[in-house]
């Protein structure tokens, strides 16, 4: 080939085949090429779109699976098939990169809500997955919420890499996937690292912002208190979380969940049940061995990985005799991956531009996207409904004149003439006339006028509803909120990560010796609003009265120490162990009644199923009278102290019958207390606690109160007694009549009337009897909705605000006084 003539960039002739050379400097060429490469990496590979929370590769994988029909109700297919289809049609990159992205979508330890249902070995935090030819996959049900609506013109489509097919530029995304599942990516000169959250909490925040566009960050954080990691564990430093939510950047500290238990011959054991996000057991073991061999970590005799599918994470450290296991655990947190940091960097694409986003902005971008999706979907459905209604109107007109329609068609020499004749004779539109002509005569005759008229009426109603959505922003907003609530109800799960407040630096640098010194007497308190807190107690400290200091009422108290452990009992009969140090501390009682506004929700410490709630707390003791439990169906049980859990975090302490649940649990201090039951029929029963013999955890209890047909327990209390007489002052009985609750697990019913009566007005009766009437229900009241017995009762509303109780009356079966507001619960002041 002859040498080609070099030409300058400013003097380039029209292209005429091969041989054109552009003369440019190396610097300009490198700058230009690097900018093009950077742009491609940023916009086409590394950063997610803030609307659907997906990078292009993940979006193309999900669309390829959706287009291939790999839905949750279909069978699994080989992952290699999905990878090849995605690579050949939409993502012209390496199959390894595509498979890695597919694997992450299926890993429950990587995503809070997995989007791909994987079958086979999809890896672990330590190990790689099996090859794509061995694994199988299909879409998860949650992924359908991201892709549903693609066939209704809800999003724009764009050409694929070679222009042969169309692919969505973004998915409809029915939930804030970017916040829920997080993401990580490294671009050129920038990176993103977003932490997962709980779907239910994120949806609640989105709905709140939808209804209150001016809501500030503090309001949103009432719904999203912090991240919720797929692997559970603890998250330290809520101040850092707030900073990340405000600025889009921050550092939080993740800590493993561990428990300490005894072993024979003075040894002890540390069992790690939850690891920080992205940390595997093998990595922890390797680091521990390195530290032990280097003599930087003392006291560990052995380490075993007992993790399996049934038990979950079980990393066991055997501690030598004479070593303080808490001090060893503190060193493990300090020196090993049992405690890791997570640098939050919420960088995502908004309108094609990389933007660092705070919590509110992330939700706003998603909600704007949902408005656009729902609006476009409604327009599409409106058009389809109007088109169908137009055709049905034509069919009804044709059926009303079927003989003449047939005559015109038969007498017409061709289709065009028949079309023109029908339009001229009956006023058909061109579409209606064509539809009538296209139908076979036998189908046209077989049509039923009544069914067509019913279909037309339904179409007109649909059109009216769609027009209302498109023309009324409030209706559109309400529809978006309802759809978000449906997604949360279908795919939401309880919180897994415990949030630990306080200064991050102090939490991380705290040493075991500091913890030892901090072991002091304290009370763990639970309030009517479900808040949990601990408060120090000092000898000689007294409770000061005065309603101006009040907030909330205490429904349960457990006296322990800051290094101790308390048990929380749920309505499902589960007894869950909680370390006191993890419970937020509120100031000591020195100026008035306790306030738990600085506490945390009890649900943050206990994994709860849907409709399950915490009903009581107790100190874990090796001796004593134990715990008294009452169920909705009138069963009572005393759990022996020696039957309480020592090693297990969660155990069942009562065998419940179908449809039954625990309504209350109280810790017995002396065993001489008197148990008081309240039935929805308005009856009260009291008898000594010693009438109930202690039982083991597997027992189902015994008959406590005989209930009328359809009645159930609404209250249960234990009143301290000494020698047959009440301690301190006269116990009072508080009862409230009204309407039942709207739904199970939503709190007490609507109180219409409230009455306070001395307990002495009610005679003692035997166990398993029906009791006596404690309140006469007023007209319009369906049942007794609340009952409580004890000294110095305080009432609180659902939000914790104090409520005034009427003065005590001696009428044990009289009617109550009208209630200004519904009473959520009655408790005692902290003393």
Short mmCIF file of N, CA and C in Angstrom, two decimals, residues 381-394 396 432 451-469:
data_model
loop_
_atom_site.label_atom_id
_atom_site.label_comp_id
_atom_site.label_asym_id
_atom_site.label_seq_id
_atom_site.Cartn_x
_atom_site.Cartn_y
_atom_site.Cartn_z
N UNK A 381 -54.21 3.84 29.75
CA UNK A 381 -55.43 3.10 30.04
C UNK A 381 -56.66 3.87 29.60
N UNK A 382 -56.63 5.19 29.73
CA UNK A 382 -57.75 6.01 29.28
C UNK A 382 -57.93 5.89 27.77
N UNK A 383 -56.83 5.95 27.06
CA UNK A 383 -56.92 5.83 25.60
C UNK A 383 -57.48 4.47 25.20
N UNK A 384 -56.99 3.41 25.84
CA UNK A 384 -57.47 2.07 25.52
C UNK A 384 -58.94 1.92 25.88
N UNK A 385 -59.34 2.46 27.02
CA UNK A 385 -60.75 2.37 27.44
C UNK A 385 -61.64 3.16 26.49
N UNK A 386 -61.21 4.34 26.10
CA UNK A 386 -62.01 5.14 25.16
C UNK A 386 -62.12 4.45 23.80
N UNK A 387 -61.02 3.85 23.35
CA UNK A 387 -61.06 3.14 22.07
C UNK A 387 -62.02 1.96 22.14
N UNK A 388 -61.97 1.21 23.22
CA UNK A 388 -62.86 0.07 23.36
C UNK A 388 -64.31 0.53 23.50
N UNK A 389 -64.55 1.58 24.28
CA UNK A 389 -65.91 2.09 24.43
C UNK A 389 -66.47 2.55 23.09
N UNK A 390 -65.63 3.16 22.28
CA UNK A 390 -66.07 3.61 20.95
C UNK A 390 -66.48 2.41 20.09
N UNK A 391 -65.73 1.33 20.16
CA UNK A 391 -66.08 0.14 19.39
C UNK A 391 -67.35 -0.52 19.93
N UNK A 392 -67.51 -0.56 21.25
CA UNK A 392 -68.71 -1.16 21.82
C UNK A 392 -69.94 -0.36 21.45
N UNK A 393 -69.84 0.96 21.43
CA UNK A 393 -70.96 1.79 20.99
C UNK A 393 -71.35 1.46 19.55
N UNK A 394 -70.33 1.27 18.71
CA UNK A 394 -70.61 0.89 17.32
C UNK A 394 -71.28 -0.47 17.21
N UNK A 396 -73.17 -1.93 19.50
CA UNK A 396 -74.55 -1.80 19.97
C UNK A 396 -75.45 -1.18 18.90
N UNK A 432 -65.35 2.32 13.61
CA UNK A 432 -66.48 1.48 13.94
C UNK A 432 -66.95 0.68 12.73
N UNK A 451 -74.72 -7.89 27.63
CA UNK A 451 -73.31 -7.93 28.02
C UNK A 451 -72.55 -6.73 27.48
N UNK A 452 -72.88 -6.32 26.23
CA UNK A 452 -72.21 -5.15 25.67
C UNK A 452 -72.58 -3.88 26.43
N UNK A 453 -73.84 -3.77 26.83
CA UNK A 453 -74.26 -2.60 27.60
C UNK A 453 -73.57 -2.57 28.96
N UNK A 454 -73.43 -3.76 29.59
CA UNK A 454 -72.71 -3.84 30.87
C UNK A 454 -71.24 -3.47 30.70
N UNK A 455 -70.62 -3.97 29.61
CA UNK A 455 -69.23 -3.63 29.35
C UNK A 455 -69.07 -2.13 29.11
N UNK A 456 -70.01 -1.54 28.38
CA UNK A 456 -69.93 -0.10 28.11
C UNK A 456 -70.05 0.70 29.41
N UNK A 457 -70.95 0.27 30.30
CA UNK A 457 -71.10 0.98 31.58
C UNK A 457 -69.81 0.89 32.40
N UNK A 458 -69.18 -0.30 32.41
CA UNK A 458 -67.92 -0.46 33.15
C UNK A 458 -66.82 0.38 32.52
N UNK A 459 -66.78 0.44 31.20
CA UNK A 459 -65.78 1.27 30.53
C UNK A 459 -65.98 2.74 30.83
N UNK A 460 -67.20 3.18 30.87
CA UNK A 460 -67.48 4.58 31.17
C UNK A 460 -67.08 4.92 32.60
N UNK A 461 -67.32 3.97 33.53
CA UNK A 461 -66.88 4.19 34.92
C UNK A 461 -65.37 4.25 35.00
N UNK A 462 -64.69 3.37 34.26
CA UNK A 462 -63.23 3.37 34.24
C UNK A 462 -62.71 4.68 33.66
N UNK A 463 -63.32 5.14 32.60
CA UNK A 463 -62.91 6.40 31.98
C UNK A 463 -63.08 7.56 32.95
N UNK A 464 -64.19 7.56 33.68
CA UNK A 464 -64.42 8.64 34.65
C UNK A 464 -63.37 8.61 35.75
N UNK A 465 -63.04 7.40 36.24
CA UNK A 465 -62.03 7.28 37.30
C UNK A 465 -60.66 7.72 36.81
N UNK A 466 -60.31 7.35 35.58
CA UNK A 466 -59.01 7.73 35.02
C UNK A 466 -58.94 9.24 34.78
N UNK A 467 -60.03 9.82 34.33
CA UNK A 467 -60.05 11.27 34.15
C UNK A 467 -59.89 12.00 35.48
N UNK A 468 -60.48 11.43 36.53
CA UNK A 468 -60.34 12.04 37.85
C UNK A 468 -58.88 11.98 38.30
N UNK A 469 -58.22 10.86 38.03
CA UNK A 469 -56.80 10.75 38.39
C UNK A 469 -55.96 11.78 37.65
#
